[in-house]
CSV table of C-alpha atoms in Angstrom, one decimal:
chain,number,residue,atom,x,y,z
A,7,UNK,CA,-62.0,-3.9,-5.2
A,8,UNK,CA,-62.0,-6.7,-7.8
A,9,UNK,CA,-64.9,-5.3,-9.8
A,10,UNK,CA,-66.2,-7.3,-12.8
A,11,UNK,CA,-67.2,-5.5,-16.0
A,12,UNK,CA,-70.6,-6.5,-17.4
A,13,UNK,CA,-72.4,-4.7,-20.2
A,14,UNK,CA,-76.1,-5.0,-21.2
A,15,UNK,CA,-76.8,-3.3,-24.5
A,16,UNK,CA,-80.0,-3.0,-26.6
A,17,UNK,CA,-79.5,-3.8,-30.3
A,18,UNK,CA,-80.9,-1.1,-32.6
A,19,UNK,CA,-81.5,-3.8,-35.3
A,20,UNK,CA,-83.4,-6.2,-33.2
A,21,UNK,CA,-86.8,-5.6,-34.8
A,22,UNK,CA,-85.2,-6.0,-38.2
A,23,UNK,CA,-83.2,-9.2,-37.4
A,24,UNK,CA,-84.8,-11.2,-34.7
A,25,UNK,CA,-87.6,-13.0,-36.6
A,26,UNK,CA,-85.1,-14.2,-39.2
A,27,UNK,CA,-82.6,-15.3,-36.5
A,28,UNK,CA,-85.3,-17.2,-34.7
A,29,UNK,CA,-86.2,-19.1,-37.8
A,30,UNK,CA,-82.6,-20.0,-38.5
A,31,UNK,CA,-82.1,-21.2,-34.9
A,32,UNK,CA,-85.3,-23.4,-35.0
A,33,UNK,CA,-84.3,-24.8,-38.4
A,34,UNK,CA,-80.9,-25.7,-37.0
A,35,UNK,CA,-82.5,-27.3,-33.9
A,36,UNK,CA,-84.6,-29.6,-36.2
A,37,UNK,CA,-81.7,-30.6,-38.5
A,38,UNK,CA,-78.2,-30.4,-37.0
A,39,UNK,CA,-78.5,-29.3,-33.4
A,40,UNK,CA,-76.7,-31.1,-30.5
A,41,UNK,CA,-79.0,-32.2,-27.7
A,42,UNK,CA,-77.2,-31.8,-24.4
A,43,UNK,CA,-80.2,-32.9,-22.4
A,44,UNK,CA,-80.6,-29.5,-20.8
A,45,UNK,CA,-80.8,-27.5,-24.1
A,46,UNK,CA,-80.3,-27.8,-27.9
A,47,UNK,CA,-77.3,-26.1,-29.5
A,48,UNK,CA,-76.9,-25.3,-33.2
A,49,UNK,CA,-73.8,-25.3,-35.4
A,50,UNK,CA,-71.5,-22.3,-35.6
A,51,UNK,CA,-73.2,-19.0,-36.6
A,52,UNK,CA,-70.5,-18.5,-39.3
A,53,UNK,CA,-72.4,-21.1,-41.3
A,54,UNK,CA,-75.6,-19.1,-41.2
A,55,UNK,CA,-76.9,-16.7,-43.8
A,56,UNK,CA,-77.9,-13.1,-43.2
A,57,UNK,CA,-78.3,-11.5,-40.7
A,58,UNK,CA,-76.0,-13.6,-38.6
A,59,UNK,CA,-72.8,-12.2,-40.1
A,60,UNK,CA,-74.1,-8.6,-39.6
A,61,UNK,CA,-75.0,-9.4,-35.9
A,62,UNK,CA,-71.6,-10.9,-35.3
A,63,UNK,CA,-69.9,-7.8,-36.6
A,64,UNK,CA,-72.1,-5.6,-34.4
A,65,UNK,CA,-71.3,-7.7,-31.4
A,66,UNK,CA,-67.6,-7.3,-32.1
A,67,UNK,CA,-68.0,-3.6,-32.3
A,68,UNK,CA,-69.8,-3.5,-29.0
A,69,UNK,CA,-67.0,-5.5,-27.4
A,70,UNK,CA,-64.4,-3.2,-28.8
A,71,UNK,CA,-66.2,-0.1,-27.5
A,72,UNK,CA,-66.6,-1.7,-24.1
A,73,UNK,CA,-62.8,-2.4,-23.8
A,74,UNK,CA,-62.0,1.1,-25.0
A,75,UNK,CA,-64.4,2.7,-22.6
A,76,UNK,CA,-63.1,0.6,-19.7
A,77,UNK,CA,-59.4,1.3,-20.4
A,78,UNK,CA,-59.6,4.8,-21.8
A,79,UNK,CA,-57.4,3.7,-24.7
A,80,UNK,CA,-57.8,2.4,-28.2
A,81,UNK,CA,-58.0,-1.4,-28.5
A,82,UNK,CA,-54.5,-1.6,-29.9
A,83,UNK,CA,-53.1,0.7,-27.1
A,84,UNK,CA,-54.9,-1.3,-24.4
A,85,UNK,CA,-53.5,-4.6,-25.8
A,86,UNK,CA,-50.0,-3.2,-26.1
A,87,UNK,CA,-50.1,-1.8,-22.5
A,88,UNK,CA,-51.3,-5.2,-21.2
A,89,UNK,CA,-48.2,-6.8,-22.8
A,90,UNK,CA,-45.9,-4.3,-21.2
A,91,UNK,CA,-45.4,-2.2,-24.3
A,92,UNK,CA,-46.4,1.3,-23.2
A,93,UNK,CA,-46.7,3.6,-26.1
A,94,UNK,CA,-49.5,1.6,-27.5
A,95,UNK,CA,-49.8,1.3,-31.2
A,96,UNK,CA,-46.4,2.8,-32.1
A,97,UNK,CA,-45.3,-0.4,-33.9
A,98,UNK,CA,-48.3,-0.4,-36.2
A,99,UNK,CA,-49.9,-3.5,-34.6
A,100,UNK,CA,-53.6,-3.8,-35.4
A,101,UNK,CA,-55.9,-5.4,-32.9
A,102,UNK,CA,-59.5,-6.5,-33.5
A,103,UNK,CA,-62.2,-8.6,-31.8
A,104,UNK,CA,-62.9,-11.9,-33.4
A,105,UNK,CA,-65.4,-14.7,-32.7
A,106,UNK,CA,-63.5,-18.0,-32.1
A,107,UNK,CA,-66.8,-19.8,-31.7
A,108,UNK,CA,-70.5,-19.0,-31.9
A,109,UNK,CA,-73.7,-21.0,-31.5
A,110,UNK,CA,-77.5,-20.8,-30.9
A,111,UNK,CA,-79.1,-22.2,-27.8
A,112,UNK,CA,-82.8,-23.3,-27.8
A,113,UNK,CA,-84.3,-23.8,-24.3
A,114,UNK,CA,-87.6,-25.7,-23.8
A,115,UNK,CA,-89.7,-26.2,-20.7
A,116,UNK,CA,-87.5,-27.7,-17.9
A,117,UNK,CA,-84.2,-26.8,-19.6
A,118,UNK,CA,-81.4,-25.1,-17.7
A,119,UNK,CA,-77.7,-24.6,-17.9
A,120,UNK,CA,-75.6,-25.1,-14.7
A,121,UNK,CA,-72.9,-22.7,-13.7
A,122,UNK,CA,-69.9,-22.7,-16.1
A,123,UNK,CA,-67.4,-20.5,-17.8
A,124,UNK,CA,-65.7,-20.4,-21.2
A,125,UNK,CA,-62.0,-21.3,-21.1
A,126,UNK,CA,-59.5,-19.4,-23.3
A,127,UNK,CA,-62.0,-16.7,-24.0
A,128,UNK,CA,-61.5,-13.0,-23.5
A,129,UNK,CA,-65.1,-12.1,-23.6
A,130,UNK,CA,-68.4,-14.0,-23.6
A,131,UNK,CA,-71.4,-12.5,-25.4
A,132,UNK,CA,-75.0,-13.5,-25.3
A,133,UNK,CA,-77.8,-12.1,-27.5
A,134,UNK,CA,-81.4,-12.8,-26.8
A,135,UNK,CA,-83.5,-13.5,-29.9
A,136,UNK,CA,-86.9,-14.6,-28.7
A,137,UNK,CA,-88.6,-15.6,-25.5
A,138,UNK,CA,-92.2,-15.6,-24.1
A,139,UNK,CA,-91.1,-13.5,-21.2
A,140,UNK,CA,-88.0,-12.3,-19.4
A,141,UNK,CA,-84.7,-13.9,-20.2
A,142,UNK,CA,-82.8,-14.6,-16.9
A,143,UNK,CA,-79.1,-15.0,-16.6
A,144,UNK,CA,-77.2,-15.6,-13.3
A,145,UNK,CA,-73.7,-14.2,-12.9
A,146,UNK,CA,-71.8,-15.8,-10.0
A,147,UNK,CA,-69.2,-14.3,-7.6
A,148,UNK,CA,-65.9,-14.8,-9.5
A,149,UNK,CA,-63.7,-15.2,-6.5
A,150,UNK,CA,-62.9,-18.9,-6.5
A,151,UNK,CA,-62.6,-19.5,-2.8
A,152,UNK,CA,-65.7,-18.0,-1.4
A,153,UNK,CA,-67.5,-21.4,-1.6
A,154,UNK,CA,-65.0,-23.1,0.6
A,155,UNK,CA,-65.7,-21.6,4.0
A,156,UNK,CA,-68.4,-19.9,6.0
A,157,UNK,CA,-67.0,-16.5,7.3
A,158,UNK,CA,-69.9,-16.2,9.7
A,159,UNK,CA,-70.7,-12.7,8.5
A,160,UNK,CA,-70.8,-12.2,4.7
A,161,UNK,CA,-69.1,-9.1,3.5
A,162,UNK,CA,-68.5,-7.6,0.0
A,163,UNK,CA,-71.1,-9.8,-1.7
A,164,UNK,CA,-69.4,-13.1,-0.8
A,165,UNK,CA,-71.0,-16.1,-2.6
A,166,UNK,CA,-73.3,-13.6,-4.3
A,167,UNK,CA,-75.4,-14.5,-7.4
A,168,UNK,CA,-76.6,-11.6,-9.6
A,169,UNK,CA,-79.6,-12.3,-11.8
A,170,UNK,CA,-79.9,-10.2,-14.9
A,171,UNK,CA,-83.3,-9.8,-16.4
A,172,UNK,CA,-83.0,-9.4,-20.2
A,173,UNK,CA,-85.4,-9.1,-23.1
A,174,UNK,CA,-85.2,-10.1,-26.8
A,175,UNK,CA,-82.9,-7.7,-28.5
A,176,UNK,CA,-80.5,-7.4,-25.5
A,177,UNK,CA,-76.8,-8.2,-25.7
A,178,UNK,CA,-74.8,-9.1,-22.6
A,179,UNK,CA,-71.0,-9.0,-22.6
A,180,UNK,CA,-68.8,-10.3,-19.7
A,181,UNK,CA,-65.4,-11.8,-19.2
A,182,UNK,CA,-65.0,-15.4,-20.4
A,183,UNK,CA,-63.8,-16.4,-16.9
A,184,UNK,CA,-67.0,-15.3,-15.2
A,185,UNK,CA,-69.2,-18.2,-14.2
A,186,UNK,CA,-72.7,-17.9,-15.3
A,187,UNK,CA,-75.9,-20.0,-15.4
A,188,UNK,CA,-79.3,-20.2,-16.9
A,189,UNK,CA,-82.1,-20.9,-14.4
A,190,UNK,CA,-84.8,-23.4,-15.1
A,191,UNK,CA,-86.9,-22.3,-18.1
A,192,UNK,CA,-90.6,-22.8,-17.5
A,193,UNK,CA,-92.7,-22.0,-20.6
A,194,UNK,CA,-94.1,-23.9,-23.5
A,195,UNK,CA,-92.7,-21.5,-26.1
A,196,UNK,CA,-89.0,-21.7,-26.9
A,197,UNK,CA,-86.3,-19.3,-25.6
A,198,UNK,CA,-83.6,-18.6,-28.2
A,199,UNK,CA,-80.3,-17.0,-27.6
A,200,UNK,CA,-77.0,-16.7,-29.5
A,201,UNK,CA,-73.6,-16.8,-28.0
A,202,UNK,CA,-70.0,-15.9,-28.9
A,203,UNK,CA,-66.6,-16.7,-27.5
A,204,UNK,CA,-64.7,-13.5,-28.3
A,205,UNK,CA,-60.9,-13.0,-28.4
A,206,UNK,CA,-58.4,-10.5,-29.7
A,207,UNK,CA,-57.0,-10.9,-33.2
A,208,UNK,CA,-53.5,-9.3,-33.6
A,209,UNK,CA,-52.1,-8.4,-37.1
A,210,UNK,CA,-48.5,-7.1,-37.1
A,211,UNK,CA,-47.1,-5.1,-40.0
């Protein structure tokens, strides 16, 4: 019960794109990045040159395919059904996946990101560009009350933290409401990832 969908996908264009993406992220870190004290964050990827737009479109396609695989419907039909309009796309409504926000994160030795979620976001996506080793991402039990009591015997993964081990070229997609965290990074080389807040864009005829 209450399962949470998470996808981990290898990008077929990683070898072609990652070196350029890493350079753009590091250039942004030097010029316009925000320093949060636990990581550096670049401006929106929509301001970047190639291949950032191509990557964003690919991420959108992967999110669409994930929703369609999970629901067994087209994106428009799934959206219509969730709004109580069975019959799906009969009214000609077109539904797409759009990035409402995107950014690069550069982690240096000692950096980390405490548990958080992305409000007003249908899906969160993280793409790993470069790292000296494994890229770790913690996904936390989404049930909000498991932290408030000790049941004595833990069942059904209560208060569980799942650690994904990713590599450069991997994309992870999960619901925006799912709390996630980046454990302490411990290396001299930078770890670079790109992130998107994804939502549904609806165009009616």
